[in-house]
Coordinates of C-alpha atoms in Angstrom, one line a residue:
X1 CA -0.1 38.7 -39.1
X2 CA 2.7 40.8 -40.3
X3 CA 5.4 38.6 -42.3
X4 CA 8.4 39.7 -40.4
X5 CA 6.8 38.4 -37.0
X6 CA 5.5 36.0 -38.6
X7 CA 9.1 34.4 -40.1
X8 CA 10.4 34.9 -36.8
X9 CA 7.4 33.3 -34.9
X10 CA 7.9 30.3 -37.7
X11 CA 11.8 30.3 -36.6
X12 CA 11.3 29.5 -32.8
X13 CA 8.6 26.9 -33.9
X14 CA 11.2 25.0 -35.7
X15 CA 13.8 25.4 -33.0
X16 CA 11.0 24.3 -30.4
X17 CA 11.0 21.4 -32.8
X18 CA 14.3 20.4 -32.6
X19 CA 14.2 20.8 -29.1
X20 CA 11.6 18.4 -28.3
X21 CA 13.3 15.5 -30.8
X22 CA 16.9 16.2 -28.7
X23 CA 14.9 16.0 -25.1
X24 CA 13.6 13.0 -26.0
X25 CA 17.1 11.7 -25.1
X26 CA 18.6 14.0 -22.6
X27 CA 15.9 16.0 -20.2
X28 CA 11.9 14.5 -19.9
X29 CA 11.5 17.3 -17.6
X30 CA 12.7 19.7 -20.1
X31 CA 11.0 18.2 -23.0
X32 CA 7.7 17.8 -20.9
X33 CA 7.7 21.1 -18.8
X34 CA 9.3 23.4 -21.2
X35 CA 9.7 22.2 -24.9
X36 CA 6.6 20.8 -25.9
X37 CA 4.3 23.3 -24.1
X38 CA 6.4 26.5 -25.4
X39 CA 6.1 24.8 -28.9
X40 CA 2.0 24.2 -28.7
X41 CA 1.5 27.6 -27.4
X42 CA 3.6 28.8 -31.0
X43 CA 1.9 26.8 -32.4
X44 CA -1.6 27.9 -31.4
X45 CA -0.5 31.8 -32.0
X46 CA 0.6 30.9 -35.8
X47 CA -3.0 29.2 -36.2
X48 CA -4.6 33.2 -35.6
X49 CA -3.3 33.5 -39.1
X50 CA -5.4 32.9 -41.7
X51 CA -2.3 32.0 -44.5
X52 CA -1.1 30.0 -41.6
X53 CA -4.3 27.5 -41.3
X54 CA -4.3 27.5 -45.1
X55 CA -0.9 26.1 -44.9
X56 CA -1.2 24.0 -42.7
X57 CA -4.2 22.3 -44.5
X58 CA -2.7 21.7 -47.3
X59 CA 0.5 20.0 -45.9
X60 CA -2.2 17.2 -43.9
X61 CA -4.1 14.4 -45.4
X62 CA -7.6 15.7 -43.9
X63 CA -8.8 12.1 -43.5
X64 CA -5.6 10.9 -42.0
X65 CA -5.9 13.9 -39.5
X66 CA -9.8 13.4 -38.6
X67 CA -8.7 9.4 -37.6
X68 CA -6.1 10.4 -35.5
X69 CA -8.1 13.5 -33.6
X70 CA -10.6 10.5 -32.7
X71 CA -7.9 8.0 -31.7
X72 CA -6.5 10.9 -29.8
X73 CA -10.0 11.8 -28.2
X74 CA -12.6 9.2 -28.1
X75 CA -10.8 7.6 -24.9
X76 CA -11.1 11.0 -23.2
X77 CA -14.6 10.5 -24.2
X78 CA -15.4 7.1 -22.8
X79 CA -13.5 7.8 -19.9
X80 CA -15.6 11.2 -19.2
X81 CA -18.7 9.0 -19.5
X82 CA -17.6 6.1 -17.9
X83 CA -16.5 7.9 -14.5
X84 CA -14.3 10.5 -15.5
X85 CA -11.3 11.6 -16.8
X86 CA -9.4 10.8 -13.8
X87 CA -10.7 7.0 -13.7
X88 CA -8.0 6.4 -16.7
X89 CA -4.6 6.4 -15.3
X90 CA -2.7 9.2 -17.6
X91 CA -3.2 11.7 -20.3
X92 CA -0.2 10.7 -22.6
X93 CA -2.1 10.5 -26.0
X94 CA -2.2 13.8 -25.8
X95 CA 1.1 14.2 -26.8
X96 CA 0.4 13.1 -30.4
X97 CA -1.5 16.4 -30.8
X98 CA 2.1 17.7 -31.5
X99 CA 2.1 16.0 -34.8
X100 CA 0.7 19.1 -36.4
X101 CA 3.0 21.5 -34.8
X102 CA 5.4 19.6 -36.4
X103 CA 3.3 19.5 -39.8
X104 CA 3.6 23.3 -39.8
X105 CA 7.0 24.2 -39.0
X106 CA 9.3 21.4 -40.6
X107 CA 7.9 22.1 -43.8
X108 CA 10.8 20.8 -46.3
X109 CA 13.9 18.7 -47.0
X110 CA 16.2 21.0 -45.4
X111 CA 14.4 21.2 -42.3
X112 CA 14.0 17.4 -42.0
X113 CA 17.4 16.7 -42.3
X114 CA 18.3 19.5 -39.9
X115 CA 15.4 17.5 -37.2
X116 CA 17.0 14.1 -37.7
X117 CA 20.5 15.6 -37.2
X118 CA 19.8 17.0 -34.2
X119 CA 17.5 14.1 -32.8
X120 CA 20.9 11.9 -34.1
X121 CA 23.1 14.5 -32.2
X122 CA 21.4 13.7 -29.1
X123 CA 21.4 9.8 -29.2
X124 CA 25.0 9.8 -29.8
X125 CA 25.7 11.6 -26.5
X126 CA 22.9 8.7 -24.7
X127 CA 25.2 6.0 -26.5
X128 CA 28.3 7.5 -25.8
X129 CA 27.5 8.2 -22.2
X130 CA 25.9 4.0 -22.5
X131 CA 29.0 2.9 -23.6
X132 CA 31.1 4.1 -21.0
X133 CA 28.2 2.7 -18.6
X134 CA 29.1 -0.6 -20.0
X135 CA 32.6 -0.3 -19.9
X136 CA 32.4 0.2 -16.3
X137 CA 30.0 -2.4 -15.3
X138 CA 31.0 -5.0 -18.0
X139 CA 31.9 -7.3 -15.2
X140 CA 28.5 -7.4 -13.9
X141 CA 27.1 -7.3 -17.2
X142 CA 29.1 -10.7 -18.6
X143 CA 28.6 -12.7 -15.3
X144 CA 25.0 -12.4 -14.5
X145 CA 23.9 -14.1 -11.2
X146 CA 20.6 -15.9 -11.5
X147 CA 17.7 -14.7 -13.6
X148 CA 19.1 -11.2 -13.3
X149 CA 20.8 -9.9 -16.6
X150 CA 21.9 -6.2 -16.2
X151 CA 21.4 -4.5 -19.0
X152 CA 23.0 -1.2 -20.4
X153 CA 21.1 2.3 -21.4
X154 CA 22.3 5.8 -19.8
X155 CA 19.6 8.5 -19.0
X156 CA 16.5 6.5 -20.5
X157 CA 15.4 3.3 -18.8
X158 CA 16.6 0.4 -20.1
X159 CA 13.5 -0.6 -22.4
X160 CA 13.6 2.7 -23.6
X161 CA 16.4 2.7 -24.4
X162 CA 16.3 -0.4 -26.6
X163 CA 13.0 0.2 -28.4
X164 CA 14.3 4.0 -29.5
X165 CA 17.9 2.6 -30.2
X166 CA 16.5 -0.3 -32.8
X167 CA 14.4 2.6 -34.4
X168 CA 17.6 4.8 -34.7
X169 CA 19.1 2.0 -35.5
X170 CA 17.0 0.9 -38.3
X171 CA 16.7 4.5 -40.0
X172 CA 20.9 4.5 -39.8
X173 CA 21.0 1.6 -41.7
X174 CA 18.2 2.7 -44.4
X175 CA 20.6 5.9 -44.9
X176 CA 23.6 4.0 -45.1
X177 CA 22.3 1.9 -47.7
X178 CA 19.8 4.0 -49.6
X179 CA 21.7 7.5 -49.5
X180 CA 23.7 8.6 -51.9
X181 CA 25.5 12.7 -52.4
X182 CA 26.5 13.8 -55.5
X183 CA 29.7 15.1 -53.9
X184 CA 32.1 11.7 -54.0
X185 CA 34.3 13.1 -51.8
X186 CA 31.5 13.7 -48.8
X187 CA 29.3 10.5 -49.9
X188 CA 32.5 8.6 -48.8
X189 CA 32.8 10.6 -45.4
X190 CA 29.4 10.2 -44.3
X191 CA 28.7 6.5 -45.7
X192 CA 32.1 6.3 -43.1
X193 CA 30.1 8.4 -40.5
X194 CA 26.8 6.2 -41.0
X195 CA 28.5 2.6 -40.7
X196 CA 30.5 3.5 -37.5
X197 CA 27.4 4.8 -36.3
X198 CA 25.5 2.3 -37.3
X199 CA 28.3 -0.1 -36.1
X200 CA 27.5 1.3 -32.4
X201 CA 24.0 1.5 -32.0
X202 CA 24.2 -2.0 -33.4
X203 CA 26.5 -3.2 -30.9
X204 CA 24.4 -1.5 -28.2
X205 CA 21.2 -2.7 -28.7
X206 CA 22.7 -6.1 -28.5
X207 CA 24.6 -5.9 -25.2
X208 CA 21.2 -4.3 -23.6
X209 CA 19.8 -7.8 -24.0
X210 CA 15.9 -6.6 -24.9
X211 CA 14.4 -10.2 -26.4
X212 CA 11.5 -8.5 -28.2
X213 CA 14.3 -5.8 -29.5
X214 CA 15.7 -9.0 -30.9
X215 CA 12.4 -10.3 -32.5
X216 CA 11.8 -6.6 -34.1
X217 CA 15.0 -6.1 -35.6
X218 CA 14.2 -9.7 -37.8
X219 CA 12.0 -8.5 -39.8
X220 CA 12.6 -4.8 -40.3
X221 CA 16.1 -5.0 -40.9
X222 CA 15.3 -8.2 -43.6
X223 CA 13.2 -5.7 -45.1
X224 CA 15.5 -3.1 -45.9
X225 CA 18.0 -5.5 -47.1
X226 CA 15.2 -6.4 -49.1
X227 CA 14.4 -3.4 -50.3
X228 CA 18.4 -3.3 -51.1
X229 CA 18.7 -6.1 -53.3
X230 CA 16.5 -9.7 -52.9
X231 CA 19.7 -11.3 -53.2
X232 CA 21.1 -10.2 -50.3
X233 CA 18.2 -12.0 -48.2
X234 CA 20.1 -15.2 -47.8
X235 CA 23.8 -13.5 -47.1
X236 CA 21.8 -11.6 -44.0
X237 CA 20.3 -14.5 -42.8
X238 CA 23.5 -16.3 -43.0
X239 CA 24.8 -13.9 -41.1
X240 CA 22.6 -13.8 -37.9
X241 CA 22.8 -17.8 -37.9
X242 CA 27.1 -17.2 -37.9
X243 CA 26.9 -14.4 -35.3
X244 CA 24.2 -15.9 -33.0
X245 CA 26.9 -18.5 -32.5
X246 CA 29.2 -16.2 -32.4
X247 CA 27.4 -14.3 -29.3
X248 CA 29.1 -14.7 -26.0
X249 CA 26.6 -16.6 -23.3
X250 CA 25.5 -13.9 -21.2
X251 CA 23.2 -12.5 -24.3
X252 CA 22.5 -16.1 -25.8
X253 CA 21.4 -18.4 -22.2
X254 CA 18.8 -14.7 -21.7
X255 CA 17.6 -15.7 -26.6
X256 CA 16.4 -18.9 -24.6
X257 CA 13.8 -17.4 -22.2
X258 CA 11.7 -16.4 -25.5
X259 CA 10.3 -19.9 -25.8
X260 CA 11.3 -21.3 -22.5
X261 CA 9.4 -18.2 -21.1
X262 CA 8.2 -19.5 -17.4
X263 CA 11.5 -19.7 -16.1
X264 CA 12.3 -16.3 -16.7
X265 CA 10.3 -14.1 -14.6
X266 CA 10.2 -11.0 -17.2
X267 CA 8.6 -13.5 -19.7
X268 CA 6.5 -15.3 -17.2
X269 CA 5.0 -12.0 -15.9
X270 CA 4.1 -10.8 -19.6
X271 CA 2.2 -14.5 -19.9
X272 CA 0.4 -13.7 -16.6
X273 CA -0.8 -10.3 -16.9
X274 CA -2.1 -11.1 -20.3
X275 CA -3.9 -14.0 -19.0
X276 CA -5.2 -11.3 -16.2
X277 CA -6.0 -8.9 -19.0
X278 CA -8.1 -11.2 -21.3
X279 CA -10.2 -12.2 -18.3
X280 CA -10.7 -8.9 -17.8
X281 CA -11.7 -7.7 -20.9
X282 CA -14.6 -10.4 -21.1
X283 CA -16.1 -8.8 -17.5
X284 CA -15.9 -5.3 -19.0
X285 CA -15.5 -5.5 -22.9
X286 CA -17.7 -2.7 -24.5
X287 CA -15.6 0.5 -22.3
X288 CA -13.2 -0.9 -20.7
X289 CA -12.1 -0.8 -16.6
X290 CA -11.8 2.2 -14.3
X291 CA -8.3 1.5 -12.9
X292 CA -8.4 1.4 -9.6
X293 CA -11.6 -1.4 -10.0
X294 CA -8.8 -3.3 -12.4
X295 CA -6.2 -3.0 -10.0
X296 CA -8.9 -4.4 -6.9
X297 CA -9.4 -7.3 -10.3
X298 CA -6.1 -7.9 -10.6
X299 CA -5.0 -8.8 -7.2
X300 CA -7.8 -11.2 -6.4
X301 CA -7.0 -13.0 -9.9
X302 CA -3.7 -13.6 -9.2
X303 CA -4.7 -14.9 -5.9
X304 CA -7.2 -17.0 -7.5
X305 CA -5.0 -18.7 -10.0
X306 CA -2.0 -19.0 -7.2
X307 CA 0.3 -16.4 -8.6
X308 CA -0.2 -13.6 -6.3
X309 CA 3.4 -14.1 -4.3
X310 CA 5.1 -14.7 -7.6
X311 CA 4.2 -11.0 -9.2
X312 CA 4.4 -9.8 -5.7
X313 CA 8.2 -11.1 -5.7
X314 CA 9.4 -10.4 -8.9
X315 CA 7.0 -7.3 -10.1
X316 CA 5.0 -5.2 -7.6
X317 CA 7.0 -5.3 -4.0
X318 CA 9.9 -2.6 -6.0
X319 CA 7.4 -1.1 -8.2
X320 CA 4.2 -0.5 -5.7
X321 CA 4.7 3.3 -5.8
X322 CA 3.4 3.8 -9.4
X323 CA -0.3 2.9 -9.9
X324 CA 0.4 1.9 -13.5
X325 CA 2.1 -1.4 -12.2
X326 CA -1.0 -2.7 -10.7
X327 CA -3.1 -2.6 -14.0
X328 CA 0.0 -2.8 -16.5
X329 CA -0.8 -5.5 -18.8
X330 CA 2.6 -5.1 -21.5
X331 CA 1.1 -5.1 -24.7
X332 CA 0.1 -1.7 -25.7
X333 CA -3.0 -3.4 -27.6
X334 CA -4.4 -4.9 -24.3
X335 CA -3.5 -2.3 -22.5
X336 CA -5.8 0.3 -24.9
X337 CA -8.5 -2.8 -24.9
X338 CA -8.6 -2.6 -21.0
X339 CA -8.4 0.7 -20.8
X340 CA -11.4 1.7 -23.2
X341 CA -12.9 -1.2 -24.5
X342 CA -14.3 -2.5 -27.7
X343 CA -15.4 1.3 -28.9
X344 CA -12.3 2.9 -27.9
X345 CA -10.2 -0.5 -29.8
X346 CA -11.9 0.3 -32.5
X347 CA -10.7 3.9 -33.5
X348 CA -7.2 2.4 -32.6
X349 CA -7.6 0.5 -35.1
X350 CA -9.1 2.3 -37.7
X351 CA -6.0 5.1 -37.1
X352 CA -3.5 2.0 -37.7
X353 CA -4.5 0.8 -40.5
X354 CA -4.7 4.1 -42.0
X355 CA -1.3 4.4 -41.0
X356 CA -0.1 1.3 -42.8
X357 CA -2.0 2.3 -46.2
X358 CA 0.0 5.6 -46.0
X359 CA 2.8 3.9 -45.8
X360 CA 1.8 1.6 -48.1
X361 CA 0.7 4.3 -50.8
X362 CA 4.1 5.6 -50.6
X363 CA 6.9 3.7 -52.9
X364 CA 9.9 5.8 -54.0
X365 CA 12.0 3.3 -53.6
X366 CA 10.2 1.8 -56.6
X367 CA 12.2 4.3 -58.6
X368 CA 15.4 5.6 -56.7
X369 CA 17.2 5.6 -59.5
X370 CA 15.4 9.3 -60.6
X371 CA 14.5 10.0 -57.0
X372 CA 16.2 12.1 -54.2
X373 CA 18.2 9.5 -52.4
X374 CA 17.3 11.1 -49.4
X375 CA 13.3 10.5 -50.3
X376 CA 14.3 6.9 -50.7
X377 CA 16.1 6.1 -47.3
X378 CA 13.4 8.3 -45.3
X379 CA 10.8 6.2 -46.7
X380 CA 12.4 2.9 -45.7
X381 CA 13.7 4.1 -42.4
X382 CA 10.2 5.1 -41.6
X383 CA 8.3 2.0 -42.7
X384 CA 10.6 0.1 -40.9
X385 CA 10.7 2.1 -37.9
X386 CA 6.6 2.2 -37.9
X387 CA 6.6 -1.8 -38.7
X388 CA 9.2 -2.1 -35.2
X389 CA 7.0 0.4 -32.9
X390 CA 4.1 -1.5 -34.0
X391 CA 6.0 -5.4 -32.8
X392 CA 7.3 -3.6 -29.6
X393 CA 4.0 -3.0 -28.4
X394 CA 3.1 -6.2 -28.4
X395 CA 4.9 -7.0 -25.1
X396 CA 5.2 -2.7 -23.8
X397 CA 2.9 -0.1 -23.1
X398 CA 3.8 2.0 -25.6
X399 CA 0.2 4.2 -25.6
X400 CA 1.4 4.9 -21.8
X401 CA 4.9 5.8 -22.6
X402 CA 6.3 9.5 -22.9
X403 CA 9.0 8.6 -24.8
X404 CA 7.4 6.1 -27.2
X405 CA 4.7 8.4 -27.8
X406 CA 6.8 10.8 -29.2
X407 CA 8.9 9.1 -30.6
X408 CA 5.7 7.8 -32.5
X409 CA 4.7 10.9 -33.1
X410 CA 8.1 12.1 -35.3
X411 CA 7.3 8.7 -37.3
X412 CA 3.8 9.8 -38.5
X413 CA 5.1 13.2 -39.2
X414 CA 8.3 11.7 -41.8
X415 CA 5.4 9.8 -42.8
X416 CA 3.1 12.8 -43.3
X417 CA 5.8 14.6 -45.4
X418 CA 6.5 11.6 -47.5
X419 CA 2.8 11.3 -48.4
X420 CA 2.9 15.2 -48.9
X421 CA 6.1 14.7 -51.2
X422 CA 4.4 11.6 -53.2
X423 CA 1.4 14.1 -54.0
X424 CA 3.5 16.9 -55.3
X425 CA 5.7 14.3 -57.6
X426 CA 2.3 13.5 -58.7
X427 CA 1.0 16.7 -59.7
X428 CA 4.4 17.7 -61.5
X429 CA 3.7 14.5 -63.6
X430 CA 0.4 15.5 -64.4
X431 CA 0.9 18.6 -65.5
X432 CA 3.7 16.9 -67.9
X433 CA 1.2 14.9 -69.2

């Protein structure tokens, strides 16, 4: 391929890039229709280049890649042989095949920085637009009538917009902490830029009231304070005891509901449909359930164990349009279990704990002292924001989420380029040696 069209082919990659980590916030028909398919079909001409697979190969971890290929395809797989394609409800996973368009066109520093600026570019507008939301209805919001506590997001849905705001969130905080510029003039400007930010999107995620947001947030943020300095453990701790009193009632009567979970009807539900889902899995356990047989499973369970009106009432009767509802179990684990068994669990499971030894195998921070700063905080940012995808599917569908998918899928890629930085400090030390 000549180099000139070849540059320029690599240019409108990257912007495709961009594109797709800013429509995860502002337009899923732009990001689904237009972004990610223009950026796969670049992709796919760049890959007619010899020098172009050889680059690409050596910015993957081959194993890593072969593990996620079968996560992405072994349910296509069991589905094909276990009544087709179409007896599995959607064809989301697929998404994570833009992990190596990714791979190939955000190929340094630079161009990192550049993707998380412009992903951060188009969150502020969601919380900005958010905040005004709850300005306006803050009336509604502080007097909630019943079990019904409205909670804030603008453009995504409201879970959506909690589970991506704590992963912003947490990656705000790593900077803020971790990052340093040799400039003392501009470290002081954007340390200013990163606690306001980090200020909001705090305040945010609290006033949308997500409970398992809540739970995630305990251990991910103790771990970058952690990772900060030990000391600093107690102080934090401290400091969510002081301002959980400190919470006005409409956010702290909705904290109660996590253990008194059967009188709230969003926790209750959860309960049921994982009760539905584990006597599901032992009738079908090796390849999991067509859907439409599940749903038919479903709805004689719950009028078997006497629930049927309740997740009638509270779940199905405003959400009966979407076939997803009938089999949607909230846990992204159960959900996969269901969906394609013990077999398709397993390579699930094999591609996350491959994930976590990545991460694992990756320890700048051990050094920051002599490291990039910006090494450091993308490193802790990304472990924690992994560590907080991986809690929030315990009680969402993540695997059957647009956004979460890709939002997933920008993880493993800062994660792929950490691993792909770790190797080259490695070599360079060799060759010292």
């Amino acid at each position: 391929m000549n180099k000139k069209i070849n540059l320029i082919i690599n240019r409108i990659g990257f912007a495709f890039c961009l594109l797709v980590g800013m429509a995860l916030f502002l337009s899923e028909k732009f990001e689904n229709n237009v972004a990610i398919r223009v950026l796969s079909l670049i992709f796919i001409i760049t890959m007619f280049s010899r020098e172009n697979r050889k680059t690409l190969f050596k910015s993957l971890d081959i194993e890593f890649s072969i593990e996620l290929l079968l996560f992405i395809f072994v349910p296509f797989i069991i589905a094909y042989f276990d009544g087709g394609i179409d007896t599995r409800l959607d064809n989301y996973i697929l998404r994570y095949l833009i992990f190596f368009p990714f791979v190939f066109f955000v190929k340094d520093m630079k161009k990192v920085m550049i993707l998380l600026k412009a992903t951060l570019f188009s969150a502020t507008i969601v919380m900005i637009l958010a905040t005004f939301n709850f300005i306006k209805d803050y009336k509604e919001w502080a007097k909630p009538v019943g079990m019904y506590y409205p909670r804030i997001t603008a453009i995504l849905t409201v879970q959506d917009f909690a589970n991506i705001m704590c992963i912003i969130l947490l990656f705000l905080m790593s900077f803020l902490l971790f990052y340093r510029n040799k400039d003392n003039k501009k470290n002081k400007i954007i340390k200013v830029f990163l606690f306001i930010m980090t200020a909001l999107t705090l305040f945010l995620v609290i006033v949308n009231r997500s409970k398992m947001v809540y739970i995630c947030l305990l251990p991910t943020v103790f771990y970058i304070i952690f990772k900060k300095r030990k000391r600093y453990i107690l102080v934090a701790i401290l400091i969510c005891l002081g301002g959980y009193f400190a919470l006005p009632n409409s956010i702290t009567d909705r904290l109660q509901y996590i253990v008194n979970y059967e009188k709230d009807p969003s926790s209750n539900l959860r309960v049921i449909f994982w009760k539905t889902g584990l006597e599901a899995f032992k009738q079908k356990p090796v390849l999991g359930w067509q859907w439409e047989d599940r749903k038919d499973f479903n709805l004689k369970y719950y009028q078997k164990i006497g629930v049927s009106e309740y997740v009638h009432q509270n779940f199905l009767d405003r959400l009966s349009e979407w076939p997803i509802y009938y089999v949607h179990t909230h846990s992204t684990y159960l959900q996969f279990l269901l969906d394609f068994g013990i077999v398709g669990i397993l390579f699930l499971v094999i591609f996350f704990v491959s994930t976590f030894m990545k991460a694992a195998s990756i320890n700048f921070s051990k050094n920051k002292e002599n490291i990039d700063s910006r090494l450091v905080a993308l490193e802790i940012g990304t472990k924690a924001a992994l560590a907080a995808w991986a809690i929030q599917g315990i009680t969402d569908i993540n695997l059957n989420n647009k956004y979460m998918i890709i939002t997933s899928v920008i993880l493993l890629f800062l994660l792929n380029y950490l691993w792909k930085e770790k190797i080259k400090l490695e070599k360079g030390q060799d060759e010292n040696e």
